[in-house]
């Protein structure tokens, strides 16, 4: 069995991404939906990064972390969406062996980095609300850079382990991946290797990544809620809860979908695809909307930039 698996694995040069099991006439609708969501992701996240970089008032730890969140959302959605849209029109729906490995590696890197970055953002809000007088000291530029660098480092280590372990398996059952991108679980289904050790390591890896970040977020917000409830000013409580509820909304959608995807038994592939949509496309689309529409500083900065653009456009029209 081992020889046959090794032999067949050497012959695998590409995979087929099955995607969504719907009628062919619905592919156009799915393509347009993906295109709309991806366009909103590009517009929202590029716009958020541009606003944060151009407005000096947003040169704070919170917006530094938020800018990196937009950067991560932009890149990991770009790893998934373009290939998925191409496959709606492709007859073969194929992806090369190297392309599949690269897609899994980059996606795992950015999604893990986002988890750690969300924990860093929760810690930032904890310091800002619970220890406001020490905020500028405790959330120094050096610490912010270390938190972001640490998020990318953890993502890279996890991604290397996950990708190398996944693509050391033998693929002799089929070339068809029942998903719209290369992910660990769908690849396990078409492997003929003994998956016991692989599943144990994957579970431990997910636990090591998810549990500490969730604990940091929950503990931070327990202290935040306790502090906010002591604020006498109604306006002060409203402002604090507004900022925190945005972050908790993002965390709930992301972690809820990931926990469903990787901790629930793999019995419903179609439901797994829907859950995957939540953290591959929905969350990157919602993040800039949530943080911009519910943030006074970002709205002011955006209004200022748009005002300059309109003034410049009117000046050009006047000259012409």
Tab-separated table of C-alpha atoms in Angstrom:
chain	number	residue	atom	x	y	z
A	1	UNK	CA	0.000	0.000	0.000
A	2	UNK	CA	2.811	2.387	0.907
A	3	UNK	CA	4.621	1.710	-2.406
A	4	UNK	CA	1.451	2.239	-4.401
A	5	UNK	CA	0.701	5.495	-2.564
A	6	UNK	CA	4.221	6.767	-3.132
A	7	UNK	CA	4.100	5.816	-6.777
A	8	UNK	CA	0.755	7.461	-7.367
A	9	UNK	CA	1.759	10.590	-5.461
A	10	UNK	CA	4.703	11.106	-7.810
A	11	UNK	CA	2.249	11.152	-10.730
A	12	UNK	CA	0.058	13.907	-9.228
A	13	UNK	CA	0.903	17.132	-11.044
A	14	UNK	CA	-2.398	18.943	-10.487
A	15	UNK	CA	-5.696	18.823	-8.628
A	16	UNK	CA	-9.286	19.664	-9.571
A	17	UNK	CA	-11.143	22.181	-7.386
A	18	UNK	CA	-14.740	20.929	-7.481
A	19	UNK	CA	-16.123	24.122	-5.932
A	20	UNK	CA	-19.843	24.466	-5.220
A	21	UNK	CA	-22.124	21.643	-6.309
A	22	UNK	CA	-24.772	23.750	-8.027
A	23	UNK	CA	-26.323	23.793	-11.471
A	24	UNK	CA	-24.024	25.233	-14.161
A	25	UNK	CA	-26.383	28.134	-14.902
A	26	UNK	CA	-25.864	29.367	-11.316
A	27	UNK	CA	-22.098	29.761	-11.881
A	28	UNK	CA	-22.699	33.185	-13.445
A	29	UNK	CA	-24.584	34.322	-10.338
A	30	UNK	CA	-21.833	32.967	-8.065
A	31	UNK	CA	-19.169	34.636	-10.185
A	32	UNK	CA	-20.937	37.998	-9.954
A	33	UNK	CA	-21.399	37.565	-6.200
A	34	UNK	CA	-17.708	36.716	-5.697
A	35	UNK	CA	-16.713	39.619	-7.961
A	36	UNK	CA	-18.864	42.093	-6.009
A	37	UNK	CA	-17.574	40.911	-2.626
A	38	UNK	CA	-13.944	40.869	-3.791
A	39	UNK	CA	-14.297	44.380	-5.266
A	40	UNK	CA	-15.633	45.581	-1.898
A	41	UNK	CA	-12.703	43.855	-0.141
A	42	UNK	CA	-10.188	45.599	-2.409
A	43	UNK	CA	-11.891	48.988	-2.147
A	44	UNK	CA	-12.470	48.795	1.599
A	45	UNK	CA	-9.106	47.467	2.721
A	46	UNK	CA	-6.957	49.484	0.303
A	47	UNK	CA	-8.968	52.546	1.295
A	48	UNK	CA	-8.488	51.814	4.999
A	49	UNK	CA	-4.710	51.414	4.609
A	50	UNK	CA	-4.522	54.612	2.515
A	51	UNK	CA	-6.508	56.624	5.078
A	52	UNK	CA	-4.358	55.389	7.980
A	53	UNK	CA	-1.102	56.119	6.121
A	54	UNK	CA	-2.083	59.600	4.931
A	55	UNK	CA	-3.729	61.086	8.034
A	56	UNK	CA	-1.262	62.018	10.832
A	57	UNK	CA	-4.091	61.903	13.419
A	58	UNK	CA	-4.349	58.150	12.871
A	59	UNK	CA	-0.697	57.580	13.764
A	60	UNK	CA	-1.607	55.656	16.930
A	61	UNK	CA	-1.155	52.024	18.071
A	62	UNK	CA	-4.814	51.191	17.461
A	63	UNK	CA	-4.720	52.317	13.833
A	64	UNK	CA	-1.309	50.750	13.268
A	65	UNK	CA	-2.840	47.388	14.248
A	66	UNK	CA	-5.978	48.127	12.219
A	67	UNK	CA	-3.888	48.948	9.142
A	68	UNK	CA	-2.137	45.604	9.430
A	69	UNK	CA	-5.499	43.869	9.821
A	70	UNK	CA	-6.624	45.426	6.529
A	71	UNK	CA	-3.353	44.372	4.882
A	72	UNK	CA	-3.842	40.763	6.026
A	73	UNK	CA	-7.513	40.713	4.943
A	74	UNK	CA	-6.554	42.050	1.530
A	75	UNK	CA	-3.885	39.436	0.914
A	76	UNK	CA	-5.511	36.276	2.201
A	77	UNK	CA	-8.762	36.979	0.359
A	78	UNK	CA	-6.645	37.574	-2.769
A	79	UNK	CA	-5.134	34.111	-2.333
A	80	UNK	CA	-8.626	32.580	-2.596
A	81	UNK	CA	-11.073	34.749	-4.569
A	82	UNK	CA	-9.362	35.215	-7.985
A	83	UNK	CA	-8.756	31.476	-8.480
A	84	UNK	CA	-12.306	30.669	-7.367
A	85	UNK	CA	-13.709	33.176	-9.890
A	86	UNK	CA	-11.539	31.791	-12.698
A	87	UNK	CA	-12.820	28.274	-11.953
A	88	UNK	CA	-16.446	29.373	-12.419
A	89	UNK	CA	-15.591	29.817	-16.129
A	90	UNK	CA	-13.013	27.043	-16.461
A	91	UNK	CA	-13.912	23.620	-17.798
A	92	UNK	CA	-10.994	21.826	-16.138
A	93	UNK	CA	-11.075	23.709	-12.776
A	94	UNK	CA	-7.512	22.526	-12.237
A	95	UNK	CA	-4.769	23.878	-9.997
A	96	UNK	CA	-1.172	22.690	-10.134
A	97	UNK	CA	0.405	20.744	-7.271
A	98	UNK	CA	2.764	23.661	-6.556
A	99	UNK	CA	-0.090	26.163	-6.901
A	100	UNK	CA	-2.199	24.212	-4.423
A	101	UNK	CA	0.673	24.062	-1.922
A	102	UNK	CA	1.327	27.790	-2.336
A	103	UNK	CA	-2.350	28.620	-1.834
A	104	UNK	CA	-2.544	26.577	1.371
A	105	UNK	CA	0.733	28.030	2.668
A	106	UNK	CA	-0.233	31.689	2.091
A	107	UNK	CA	-3.780	31.267	3.355
A	108	UNK	CA	-2.638	29.483	6.530
A	109	UNK	CA	0.008	32.166	7.118
A	110	UNK	CA	-2.403	35.103	6.879
A	111	UNK	CA	-5.369	33.519	8.698
A	112	UNK	CA	-3.186	32.544	11.691
A	113	UNK	CA	-1.538	35.979	11.685
A	114	UNK	CA	-5.011	37.550	11.774
A	115	UNK	CA	-5.953	35.507	14.838
A	116	UNK	CA	-2.913	36.707	16.775
A	117	UNK	CA	-3.408	40.266	15.521
A	118	UNK	CA	-7.007	40.289	16.800
A	119	UNK	CA	-5.675	39.205	20.202
A	120	UNK	CA	-3.169	42.088	20.060
A	121	UNK	CA	-6.003	44.487	19.227
A	122	UNK	CA	-7.980	43.219	22.237
A	123	UNK	CA	-4.936	43.842	24.452
A	124	UNK	CA	-4.609	47.339	22.965
A	125	UNK	CA	-8.240	48.158	23.837
A	126	UNK	CA	-7.716	46.709	27.336
A	127	UNK	CA	-4.787	49.086	27.980
A	128	UNK	CA	-6.610	52.058	26.403
A	129	UNK	CA	-9.758	51.639	28.525
A	130	UNK	CA	-8.440	50.104	31.751
A	131	UNK	CA	-5.122	52.011	32.000
A	132	UNK	CA	-5.576	55.145	29.858
A	133	UNK	CA	-2.909	57.182	31.683
A	134	UNK	CA	-0.264	54.540	30.920
A	135	UNK	CA	-1.449	53.837	27.361
A	136	UNK	CA	1.278	55.786	25.537
A	137	UNK	CA	3.943	54.129	27.690
A	138	UNK	CA	2.678	50.542	27.628
A	139	UNK	CA	1.589	50.527	23.968
A	140	UNK	CA	4.866	51.901	22.648
A	141	UNK	CA	5.857	51.866	18.982
A	142	UNK	CA	8.364	49.122	19.730
A	143	UNK	CA	5.731	46.903	21.373
A	144	UNK	CA	3.298	47.439	18.473
A	145	UNK	CA	5.952	46.393	15.958
A	146	UNK	CA	6.799	43.353	18.087
A	147	UNK	CA	3.127	42.321	18.311
A	148	UNK	CA	2.640	42.586	14.552
A	149	UNK	CA	5.958	40.859	13.767
A	150	UNK	CA	5.080	38.121	16.265
A	151	UNK	CA	1.713	37.598	14.554
A	152	UNK	CA	3.372	37.120	11.166
A	153	UNK	CA	6.067	34.889	12.691
A	154	UNK	CA	3.485	32.598	14.351
A	155	UNK	CA	1.558	32.507	11.089
A	156	UNK	CA	4.683	31.551	9.151
A	157	UNK	CA	5.708	28.769	11.559
A	158	UNK	CA	2.193	27.332	11.627
A	159	UNK	CA	1.920	27.560	7.844
A	160	UNK	CA	5.233	25.776	7.246
A	161	UNK	CA	4.218	22.932	9.581
A	162	UNK	CA	0.701	22.624	8.154
A	163	UNK	CA	1.751	22.763	4.497
A	164	UNK	CA	4.708	20.390	4.818
A	165	UNK	CA	2.590	17.892	6.767
A	166	UNK	CA	-0.323	18.085	4.320
A	167	UNK	CA	1.739	17.695	1.152
A	168	UNK	CA	3.804	14.829	2.577
A	169	UNK	CA	0.620	12.729	2.319
A	170	UNK	CA	0.053	10.336	-0.572
A	171	UNK	CA	-2.754	11.322	-2.946
A	172	UNK	CA	-3.969	8.207	-4.688
A	173	UNK	CA	-7.720	8.217	-4.059
A	174	UNK	CA	-8.616	11.074	-6.399
A	175	UNK	CA	-7.423	14.378	-7.865
A	176	UNK	CA	-10.744	16.110	-7.135
A	177	UNK	CA	-10.700	18.416	-4.078
A	178	UNK	CA	-14.279	18.932	-2.882
A	179	UNK	CA	-13.794	22.613	-2.060
A	180	UNK	CA	-13.285	25.972	-3.805
A	181	UNK	CA	-9.674	26.328	-2.611
A	182	UNK	CA	-6.890	24.069	-1.348
A	183	UNK	CA	-7.422	23.362	2.339
A	184	UNK	CA	-6.187	20.687	4.701
A	185	UNK	CA	-9.448	18.845	5.359
A	186	UNK	CA	-10.542	18.413	1.713
A	187	UNK	CA	-7.023	17.219	0.882
A	188	UNK	CA	-7.243	14.635	3.666
A	189	UNK	CA	-10.332	13.163	1.992
A	190	UNK	CA	-8.416	12.294	-1.194
A	191	UNK	CA	-5.354	10.919	0.596
A	192	UNK	CA	-4.648	7.212	1.002
A	193	UNK	CA	-2.100	7.789	3.803
A	194	UNK	CA	-2.700	6.861	7.432
A	195	UNK	CA	-4.180	10.109	8.768
A	196	UNK	CA	-4.214	9.354	12.507
A	197	UNK	CA	-0.974	11.186	13.320
A	198	UNK	CA	-1.813	13.958	10.837
A	199	UNK	CA	-5.199	14.617	12.469
A	200	UNK	CA	-3.712	14.627	15.976
A	201	UNK	CA	-1.030	17.145	14.991
A	202	UNK	CA	-3.567	19.319	13.105
A	203	UNK	CA	-5.894	19.343	16.117
A	204	UNK	CA	-3.047	20.249	18.479
A	205	UNK	CA	-1.833	22.947	16.098
A	206	UNK	CA	-5.320	24.493	15.859
A	207	UNK	CA	-5.703	24.305	19.644
A	208	UNK	CA	-2.332	25.974	20.252
A	209	UNK	CA	-3.288	28.786	17.866
A	210	UNK	CA	-6.963	29.302	18.696
A	211	UNK	CA	-7.183	28.737	22.468
A	212	UNK	CA	-4.493	31.257	23.591
A	213	UNK	CA	-5.839	33.988	21.300
A	214	UNK	CA	-9.429	33.403	22.469
A	215	UNK	CA	-8.292	33.466	26.121
A	216	UNK	CA	-6.453	36.778	25.601
A	217	UNK	CA	-9.525	38.275	23.882
A	218	UNK	CA	-12.010	37.023	26.500
A	219	UNK	CA	-9.900	38.062	29.510
A	220	UNK	CA	-9.224	41.488	27.953
A	221	UNK	CA	-12.921	42.087	27.392
A	222	UNK	CA	-13.904	40.873	30.841
A	223	UNK	CA	-11.700	43.623	32.282
A	224	UNK	CA	-12.935	46.119	29.671
A	225	UNK	CA	-16.628	45.472	30.450
A	226	UNK	CA	-15.933	45.706	34.177
A	227	UNK	CA	-14.176	49.063	33.687
A	228	UNK	CA	-16.772	50.471	31.274
A	229	UNK	CA	-19.635	49.692	33.667
A	230	UNK	CA	-17.911	51.884	36.260
A	231	UNK	CA	-17.882	54.901	33.941
A	232	UNK	CA	-20.483	57.394	35.175
A	233	UNK	CA	-20.815	59.261	31.896
A	234	UNK	CA	-23.405	57.731	29.566
A	235	UNK	CA	-21.559	59.170	26.551
A	236	UNK	CA	-18.285	57.650	27.778
A	237	UNK	CA	-19.845	54.212	28.204
A	238	UNK	CA	-21.465	54.435	24.773
A	239	UNK	CA	-18.177	55.378	23.076
A	240	UNK	CA	-16.231	52.578	24.803
A	241	UNK	CA	-18.863	49.933	24.020
A	242	UNK	CA	-19.102	51.120	20.397
A	243	UNK	CA	-15.388	50.558	19.802
A	244	UNK	CA	-15.356	47.194	21.583
A	245	UNK	CA	-18.539	45.816	20.023
A	246	UNK	CA	-17.039	46.316	16.541
A	247	UNK	CA	-13.998	44.251	17.471
A	248	UNK	CA	-16.092	41.552	19.168
A	249	UNK	CA	-18.325	41.300	16.104
A	250	UNK	CA	-15.324	40.629	13.854
A	251	UNK	CA	-13.896	38.088	16.320
A	252	UNK	CA	-17.227	36.241	16.648
A	253	UNK	CA	-17.702	35.810	12.888
A	254	UNK	CA	-14.095	34.744	12.288
A	255	UNK	CA	-13.705	32.317	15.180
A	256	UNK	CA	-17.229	30.925	14.889
A	257	UNK	CA	-16.604	29.913	11.279
A	258	UNK	CA	-13.102	28.553	11.992
A	259	UNK	CA	-14.273	26.465	14.967
A	260	UNK	CA	-17.096	25.029	12.853
A	261	UNK	CA	-14.674	24.299	10.024
A	262	UNK	CA	-11.854	22.649	11.972
A	263	UNK	CA	-13.354	21.297	15.205
A	264	UNK	CA	-16.725	19.921	14.060
A	265	UNK	CA	-16.607	16.413	12.485
A	266	UNK	CA	-16.092	16.602	8.724
A	267	UNK	CA	-19.459	15.148	7.652
A	268	UNK	CA	-21.006	18.020	5.692
A	269	UNK	CA	-18.639	19.298	2.963
A	270	UNK	CA	-21.173	21.805	1.594
A	271	UNK	CA	-21.669	23.395	5.025
A	272	UNK	CA	-17.886	23.564	5.387
A	273	UNK	CA	-17.733	25.568	2.151
A	274	UNK	CA	-20.307	28.036	3.477
A	275	UNK	CA	-18.368	28.362	6.752
A	276	UNK	CA	-15.184	28.924	4.736
A	277	UNK	CA	-16.876	31.802	2.898
A	278	UNK	CA	-17.355	33.569	6.243
A	279	UNK	CA	-13.639	33.895	6.969
A	280	UNK	CA	-12.271	33.973	3.423
A	281	UNK	CA	-14.590	36.656	1.989
A	282	UNK	CA	-17.263	37.894	4.409
A	283	UNK	CA	-14.938	38.900	7.272
A	284	UNK	CA	-12.409	40.737	5.026
A	285	UNK	CA	-15.352	42.601	3.448
A	286	UNK	CA	-16.972	43.544	6.785
A	287	UNK	CA	-13.823	44.593	8.677
A	288	UNK	CA	-13.220	47.934	6.898
A	289	UNK	CA	-16.965	48.698	6.880
A	290	UNK	CA	-17.311	48.047	10.620
A	291	UNK	CA	-14.177	49.937	11.620
A	292	UNK	CA	-14.771	52.900	9.294
A	293	UNK	CA	-18.515	53.431	9.615
A	294	UNK	CA	-18.426	53.129	13.413
A	295	UNK	CA	-15.249	55.138	13.933
A	296	UNK	CA	-15.402	58.932	14.119
A	297	UNK	CA	-11.666	59.468	13.429
A	298	UNK	CA	-11.687	57.302	10.303
A	299	UNK	CA	-14.849	58.996	8.987
A	300	UNK	CA	-13.278	62.419	9.515
A	301	UNK	CA	-10.056	61.368	7.766
A	302	UNK	CA	-12.029	59.878	4.865
A	303	UNK	CA	-14.162	63.016	4.571
A	304	UNK	CA	-11.013	65.126	4.497
A	305	UNK	CA	-9.438	63.035	1.710
A	306	UNK	CA	-12.643	63.010	-0.360
A	307	UNK	CA	-12.971	66.775	0.140
A	308	UNK	CA	-9.489	67.295	-1.294
A	309	UNK	CA	-10.279	65.048	-4.282
A	310	UNK	CA	-13.522	66.923	-5.027
A	311	UNK	CA	-11.752	70.292	-4.698
A	312	UNK	CA	-8.983	69.148	-7.066
A	313	UNK	CA	-11.551	67.809	-9.563
A	314	UNK	CA	-13.517	71.083	-9.482
A	315	UNK	CA	-10.271	73.046	-9.976
A	316	UNK	CA	-9.409	70.995	-13.052
A	317	UNK	CA	-12.904	71.512	-14.490
A	318	UNK	CA	-12.600	75.275	-13.892
A	319	UNK	CA	-9.252	75.404	-15.743
A	320	UNK	CA	-10.678	73.433	-18.663
